Coordinates of C-alpha atoms in Angstrom, one line a residue:
Chain A
X1 CA -1.2 -10.5 -43.0
X2 CA 2.2 -12.0 -42.1
X3 CA 4.6 -9.6 -40.4
X4 CA 7.6 -8.4 -42.3
X5 CA 11.1 -8.8 -41.0
X6 CA 11.3 -5.2 -40.1
X7 CA 8.0 -5.5 -38.2
X8 CA 9.4 -8.5 -36.4
X9 CA 12.5 -6.8 -35.2
X10 CA 10.5 -3.7 -34.2
X11 CA 8.2 -6.1 -32.2
X12 CA 11.2 -7.7 -30.5
X13 CA 12.6 -4.3 -29.4
X14 CA 9.2 -3.2 -28.1
X15 CA 8.8 -6.4 -26.0
X16 CA 12.3 -6.1 -24.7
X17 CA 11.5 -2.5 -23.5
X18 CA 8.3 -3.8 -21.9
X19 CA 10.1 -6.7 -20.2
X20 CA 12.7 -4.2 -18.9
X21 CA 10.1 -1.9 -17.4
X22 CA 8.3 -4.9 -15.8
X23 CA 11.3 -6.8 -14.4
X24 CA 13.6 -4.0 -13.2
X25 CA 11.3 -3.0 -10.2
X26 CA 11.0 -6.7 -9.3
X27 CA 14.7 -7.2 -9.2
X28 CA 15.3 -3.9 -7.4
X29 CA 12.8 -4.9 -4.7
X30 CA 14.3 -8.4 -4.4
X31 CA 17.8 -7.0 -3.7
X32 CA 16.7 -4.2 -1.4
X33 CA 18.6 -3.9 1.9
X34 CA 15.2 -3.6 3.6
X35 CA 14.6 -7.3 2.9
X36 CA 17.4 -8.1 5.4
X37 CA 16.0 -9.5 8.6
X38 CA 12.5 -9.9 7.2
X39 CA 10.7 -13.2 7.8
X40 CA 10.3 -15.5 4.8
X41 CA 6.5 -15.0 4.6
X42 CA 6.8 -11.3 4.7
X43 CA 9.4 -11.3 1.8
X44 CA 7.2 -13.6 -0.3
X45 CA 4.0 -11.6 0.4
X46 CA 5.7 -8.3 -0.4
X47 CA 7.4 -9.6 -3.6
X48 CA 4.1 -11.2 -4.8
X49 CA 2.6 -7.6 -4.7
X50 CA 5.5 -6.2 -6.7
X51 CA 5.1 -9.0 -9.3
X52 CA 1.3 -8.2 -9.5
X53 CA 2.1 -4.6 -10.1
X54 CA 4.4 -5.4 -13.0
X55 CA 1.9 -7.8 -14.5
X56 CA -0.8 -5.1 -14.4
X57 CA 1.5 -3.0 -16.6
X58 CA 2.0 -5.9 -19.1
X59 CA -1.6 -7.1 -19.1
X60 CA -3.3 -4.5 -21.3
X61 CA -0.5 -4.6 -23.8
X62 CA -1.3 -8.2 -24.5
X63 CA -4.6 -7.4 -26.1
X64 CA -4.9 -3.7 -26.8
X65 CA -1.8 -3.6 -29.0
X66 CA -3.0 -6.3 -31.4
X67 CA -2.1 -6.7 -34.2
X68 CA 0.9 -4.4 -33.8
X69 CA 2.8 -6.3 -31.1
X70 CA 1.2 -9.7 -31.3
X71 CA -1.4 -11.5 -33.4
X72 CA -4.9 -10.9 -31.8
X73 CA -5.6 -14.6 -31.1
X74 CA -2.3 -15.2 -29.4
X75 CA -2.6 -12.0 -27.5
X76 CA -6.0 -12.9 -26.1
X77 CA -4.6 -16.3 -25.0
X78 CA -1.7 -14.6 -23.2
X79 CA -4.1 -12.0 -21.7
X80 CA -6.2 -14.8 -20.2
X81 CA -3.1 -16.4 -18.6
X82 CA -2.0 -12.9 -17.5
X83 CA -5.3 -12.4 -15.7
X84 CA -5.0 -15.7 -14.0
X85 CA -1.4 -14.8 -13.0
X86 CA -2.5 -11.4 -11.6
X87 CA -5.2 -13.1 -9.5
X88 CA -2.7 -15.7 -8.3
X89 CA -0.1 -13.1 -7.4
X90 CA -2.6 -10.9 -5.5
X91 CA -3.9 -14.0 -3.7
X92 CA -0.3 -14.9 -2.7
X93 CA 0.4 -11.3 -1.7
X94 CA -2.6 -11.2 0.7
X95 CA -2.3 -14.8 1.8
X96 CA 1.4 -14.7 2.7
X97 CA 1.0 -11.3 4.5
X98 CA -2.0 -12.7 6.3
X99 CA 0.0 -15.8 7.4
X100 CA 2.8 -13.5 8.6
X101 CA 0.6 -10.9 10.4
X102 CA -3.1 -11.8 10.5
X103 CA -3.8 -8.6 12.6
X104 CA -2.4 -6.2 10.0
X105 CA -4.2 -7.8 7.1
X106 CA -7.5 -8.3 8.9
X107 CA -7.4 -4.6 9.8
X108 CA -6.8 -3.7 6.2
X109 CA -9.6 -5.9 4.9
X110 CA -12.0 -4.5 7.5
X111 CA -10.9 -0.9 6.6
X112 CA -9.6 -0.1 10.1
X113 CA -5.9 -0.2 9.3
X114 CA -3.8 2.7 10.5
X115 CA -2.1 2.8 7.1
X116 CA -3.7 5.0 4.4
X117 CA -2.5 2.8 1.6
X118 CA -4.5 -0.2 2.8
X119 CA -7.8 1.2 1.7
X120 CA -6.5 1.6 -1.9
X121 CA -5.2 -2.0 -1.8
X122 CA -8.7 -3.2 -0.7
X123 CA -10.5 -1.2 -3.4
X124 CA -8.2 -2.7 -6.0
X125 CA -8.7 -6.2 -4.6
X126 CA -12.5 -6.1 -4.8
X127 CA -12.4 -4.7 -8.3
X128 CA -10.1 -7.6 -9.2
X129 CA -12.4 -10.1 -7.5
X130 CA -15.4 -8.7 -9.4
X131 CA -13.4 -8.9 -12.7
X132 CA -12.4 -12.5 -12.1
X133 CA -16.0 -13.4 -11.3
X134 CA -17.4 -11.7 -14.4
X135 CA -14.7 -13.3 -16.5
X136 CA -15.5 -16.7 -15.2
X137 CA -19.3 -16.3 -15.5
X138 CA -19.9 -14.0 -18.4
X139 CA -21.2 -16.7 -20.7
X140 CA -23.6 -18.0 -18.0
X141 CA -24.7 -14.4 -17.3
X142 CA -25.2 -13.9 -21.0
X143 CA -23.2 -10.8 -20.9
X144 CA -22.8 -9.4 -24.5
X145 CA -19.3 -9.0 -25.7
X146 CA -19.8 -5.2 -25.8
X147 CA -21.0 -5.0 -22.2
X148 CA -18.3 -7.3 -21.0
X149 CA -15.7 -5.2 -22.8
X150 CA -17.0 -2.0 -21.2
X151 CA -17.4 -3.5 -17.7
X152 CA -13.9 -5.1 -17.9
X153 CA -12.3 -1.8 -19.0
X154 CA -13.9 0.3 -16.3
X155 CA -12.9 -2.3 -13.6
X156 CA -9.4 -2.6 -15.1
X157 CA -8.8 1.2 -14.8
X158 CA -10.1 1.0 -11.2
X159 CA -7.8 -1.9 -10.3
X160 CA -4.7 -0.3 -11.8
X161 CA -5.5 3.2 -10.4
X162 CA -6.2 2.0 -6.9
X163 CA -3.3 -0.5 -7.1
X164 CA -0.9 2.2 -8.2
X165 CA -1.9 4.6 -5.3
X166 CA -1.5 1.6 -2.9
X167 CA 2.0 0.9 -4.2
X168 CA 3.2 4.6 -4.3
X169 CA 2.0 5.2 -0.7
X170 CA 3.9 2.2 0.6
X171 CA 7.4 2.8 2.0
X172 CA 8.9 -0.6 1.5
X173 CA 11.4 -2.7 -0.4
X174 CA 10.6 -1.3 -3.9
X175 CA 13.1 1.1 -5.3
X176 CA 11.4 4.5 -5.7
X177 CA 12.4 5.4 -9.3
X178 CA 11.6 2.0 -10.8
X179 CA 8.4 1.9 -8.8
X180 CA 7.3 5.2 -10.2
X181 CA 8.3 4.1 -13.6
X182 CA 6.2 0.9 -13.6
X183 CA 3.3 2.7 -11.9
X184 CA 3.2 5.4 -14.6
X185 CA 3.6 2.7 -17.3
X186 CA 0.8 0.7 -15.9
X187 CA -1.6 3.7 -15.7
X188 CA -0.6 4.7 -19.3
X189 CA -1.0 1.2 -20.7
X190 CA -4.3 0.7 -19.0
X191 CA -5.8 4.1 -20.0
X192 CA -4.6 3.9 -23.6
X193 CA -5.6 0.3 -23.8
X194 CA -9.1 1.0 -22.6
X195 CA -9.5 3.9 -25.1
X196 CA -8.2 1.7 -27.9
X197 CA -10.4 -1.2 -27.2
X198 CA -13.6 0.8 -26.5
X199 CA -13.3 4.0 -28.6
X200 CA -10.4 4.2 -31.2
X201 CA -10.6 0.6 -32.5
X202 CA -14.4 0.6 -33.0
X203 CA -14.2 4.1 -34.7
X204 CA -11.5 2.9 -37.1
X205 CA -13.4 -0.2 -38.0
X206 CA -16.5 1.9 -38.6
X207 CA -14.6 4.3 -40.9
X208 CA -13.1 1.4 -42.8
X209 CA -16.6 -0.1 -43.3
X210 CA -17.9 3.3 -44.6
X211 CA -15.0 3.5 -47.0
X212 CA -15.6 -0.1 -48.3
Chain B
X1 CA -32.9 35.4 -11.4
X2 CA -30.5 32.7 -10.6
X3 CA -26.8 33.1 -10.8
X4 CA -24.7 30.0 -11.2
X5 CA -21.5 30.4 -9.3
X6 CA -19.8 27.3 -10.6
X7 CA -20.2 26.1 -14.1
X8 CA -19.4 22.4 -13.9
X9 CA -17.4 22.4 -17.1
X10 CA -14.7 19.9 -17.9
X11 CA -11.9 21.9 -16.4
X12 CA -13.7 22.3 -13.0
X13 CA -14.5 18.6 -13.0
X14 CA -11.0 17.6 -13.8
X15 CA -9.6 20.0 -11.2
X16 CA -12.0 18.7 -8.6
X17 CA -11.1 15.1 -9.4
X18 CA -7.4 15.9 -9.3
X19 CA -7.6 17.8 -6.0
X20 CA -9.7 15.0 -4.5
X21 CA -6.9 12.6 -5.6
X22 CA -4.2 14.8 -4.1
X23 CA -6.1 14.9 -0.8
X24 CA -6.3 11.2 -0.8
X25 CA -2.6 11.0 -1.4
X26 CA -1.7 12.9 1.7
X27 CA -0.4 9.9 3.7
X28 CA 0.8 11.4 7.0
X29 CA -1.8 12.0 9.6
X30 CA 0.1 14.8 11.2
X31 CA -1.5 14.3 14.6
X32 CA 1.1 13.4 17.2
X33 CA 0.3 11.8 20.5
X34 CA 1.4 14.9 22.3
X35 CA -0.7 16.4 24.9
X36 CA -3.0 19.4 24.2
X37 CA -1.6 22.0 26.5
X38 CA -3.7 23.1 29.4
X39 CA -6.4 20.5 29.6
X40 CA -4.3 17.4 29.4
X41 CA -6.9 15.1 28.1
X42 CA -5.8 11.5 28.1
X43 CA -4.1 10.3 24.9
X44 CA -6.2 7.8 22.9
X45 CA -4.9 4.4 21.9
X46 CA -4.1 4.4 18.2
X47 CA -5.4 1.9 15.6
X48 CA -2.9 -0.9 15.2
X49 CA -1.1 0.3 18.3
X50 CA -1.1 -3.1 19.9
X51 CA 0.1 -5.0 16.9
X52 CA 2.9 -7.4 17.8
X53 CA 2.7 -6.4 21.5
X54 CA 4.2 -8.9 23.9
X55 CA 3.7 -8.1 27.6
X56 CA 6.5 -7.9 30.0
X57 CA 9.4 -6.9 27.8
X58 CA 12.6 -6.7 29.9
X59 CA 14.2 -3.3 30.9
X60 CA 17.0 -2.5 28.4
X61 CA 19.9 -0.1 28.1
X62 CA 19.2 0.4 24.4
X63 CA 18.0 -1.4 21.3
X64 CA 21.0 -0.4 19.2
X65 CA 21.8 3.2 18.3
X66 CA 20.9 5.6 15.4
X67 CA 17.4 6.6 16.4
X68 CA 16.1 8.1 19.7
X69 CA 12.6 7.7 20.9
X70 CA 11.8 10.0 23.9
X71 CA 9.0 11.9 25.5
X72 CA 7.2 13.0 28.6
X73 CA 4.5 11.0 30.3
X74 CA 1.8 13.1 32.1
X75 CA -1.2 12.4 34.2
X76 CA -4.6 13.3 32.8
X77 CA -6.2 16.5 34.1
X78 CA -3.4 18.0 36.2
X79 CA -0.7 17.2 33.6
X80 CA 1.9 16.4 36.3
X81 CA 4.8 14.4 35.0
X82 CA 4.7 10.7 36.0
X83 CA 7.9 9.3 37.3
X84 CA 9.1 5.7 37.5
X85 CA 6.6 4.3 35.1
X86 CA 7.5 1.4 32.8
X87 CA 7.1 2.2 29.1
X88 CA 7.5 -0.5 26.4
X89 CA 8.8 0.3 23.0
X90 CA 9.1 -1.9 19.9
X91 CA 9.9 -1.3 16.3
X92 CA 11.3 -2.9 13.1
X93 CA 15.0 -2.5 12.5
X94 CA 17.5 -4.1 10.1
X95 CA 17.7 -7.0 12.7
X96 CA 14.1 -8.0 11.7
X97 CA 10.5 -7.1 12.2
X98 CA 8.6 -6.0 15.3
X99 CA 8.6 -9.6 16.7
X100 CA 12.4 -9.9 16.8
X101 CA 13.1 -10.0 20.5
X102 CA 16.1 -7.6 20.2
X103 CA 13.7 -5.0 18.8
X104 CA 11.7 -4.8 22.0
X105 CA 12.4 -3.4 25.4
X106 CA 11.1 -1.4 28.4
X107 CA 12.4 1.8 30.0
X108 CA 11.4 3.7 33.1
X109 CA 10.4 7.4 33.2
X110 CA 12.8 9.6 35.3
X111 CA 11.9 12.1 38.0
X112 CA 10.7 14.6 35.3
X113 CA 8.4 12.0 33.7
X114 CA 10.8 11.7 30.8
X115 CA 11.6 8.4 29.0
X116 CA 14.3 7.9 26.4
X117 CA 15.5 4.9 24.4
X118 CA 18.1 4.5 21.7
X119 CA 17.1 2.2 18.9
X120 CA 18.8 1.1 15.7
X121 CA 17.6 3.0 12.6
X122 CA 13.9 2.3 12.1
X123 CA 12.9 0.4 8.9
X124 CA 9.3 0.4 7.6
X125 CA 7.2 -2.4 9.0
X126 CA 4.4 -3.3 6.6
X127 CA 4.8 -0.2 4.5
X128 CA 5.1 2.5 7.0
X129 CA 8.1 3.5 9.2
X130 CA 6.7 3.7 12.7
X131 CA 7.3 2.7 16.3
X132 CA 5.1 1.3 19.0
X133 CA 4.9 2.6 22.5
X134 CA 2.8 0.9 25.2
X135 CA 1.9 1.5 28.9
X136 CA 0.4 -1.6 30.3
X137 CA 0.7 -1.6 34.1
X138 CA -2.1 -1.4 36.7
X139 CA -1.4 2.2 37.7
X140 CA -3.2 3.9 34.8
X141 CA -5.3 2.9 31.8
X142 CA -3.6 0.8 29.2
X143 CA -2.4 2.8 26.2
X144 CA -1.0 1.6 22.9
X145 CA 0.6 4.1 20.5
X146 CA 1.8 3.7 16.9
X147 CA 3.3 7.1 15.9
X148 CA 4.5 7.3 12.3
X149 CA 7.9 8.8 11.4
X150 CA 7.8 11.6 8.8
X151 CA 10.6 9.8 7.0
X152 CA 12.4 6.6 7.7
X153 CA 15.6 8.6 7.7
X154 CA 14.5 10.5 10.8
X155 CA 17.0 10.3 13.6
X156 CA 14.6 10.9 16.5
X157 CA 11.0 11.2 17.5
X158 CA 9.4 12.9 20.5
X159 CA 6.2 11.3 21.7
X160 CA 4.6 12.8 24.8
X161 CA 1.4 11.3 26.1
X162 CA -1.1 11.6 28.8
X163 CA -2.3 8.6 30.9
X164 CA -5.9 8.3 32.1
X165 CA -6.8 6.9 35.5
X166 CA -7.0 3.2 35.7
X167 CA -10.7 2.6 35.3
X168 CA -11.8 -0.7 33.7
X169 CA -8.4 -1.5 32.5
X170 CA -9.2 -3.8 29.6
X171 CA -5.6 -4.7 28.7
X172 CA -5.0 -5.6 25.1
X173 CA -8.2 -5.6 23.2
X174 CA -8.2 -7.6 20.1

């Protein structure tokens, strides 16, 4: 079903709003006075984390909103690239911070860091690693589409929840209000997305079948 | 006859989950390095306390102004103030991170065991506004502290600590 012109303009407005919520925190963190005097690797590592957080908000919207915001096939393609981008951003976040301060990052990974937010970052990290492994090997593992969908949704909620706690507890370059905004948006998008993909969508389809 | 005190209904479960979350969100461990009065047990080295430590920082007048780190250094057991000890302090400021040489310096304790150092306003290093304090001379056991500010807008912080006798001084362990 081709989208009407009214639908298209509504879509455009929705994506503009999404882009604003995703980019404002990144820009605000980039221009923060706290970046002054920081070493290059620290700035890169920190900013990669901010970008990952924004991507986590956009990621569920790429699939769960189909066909309202995007045709399903195109959304899935974008969602795959989004997943790769999140893994890359998190790898850069940890890699650059490790290069800047191996002590701090090793402490975090070994769960002996003095900072309470490190634990949540590590929880989020391992859920992300597991998701990436499952995504890469689900055909080889003969994971049914339904089981993959459920596993991915559970892990996604864990990644975003732990990631959001990690971000909120950090006192750093992010601006507080835009940080809170993107965190709430990411939690909402992920929760609603998981419900839509696993519960509401299948229910609707079943009802339509019964009606047919 | 059994009486169920708690019916694990949805509300209880949600409340439990929410309260567990709130507890997890309490970021500040409110323990300071201050001595417990009376006993004067030695202060323990804090996790991450030795991060970015560089031995032999020069004695300084100040590291800028806007924040004051101070405290009393005591001897374990008796609790008597320790005079003329070298204390090293380092912290992130707007001049750079903890490795920036101008963010690091040593001060001596006075006749009352008190040390004091003016520093530029503290900025969070790696997500938490904190300072580092070290005692790393032969007289007593090495100690590395990493006290966290309640807010990065705090203007001062008092950190008293108690040094243990120098037995098996390991120096920086990591």
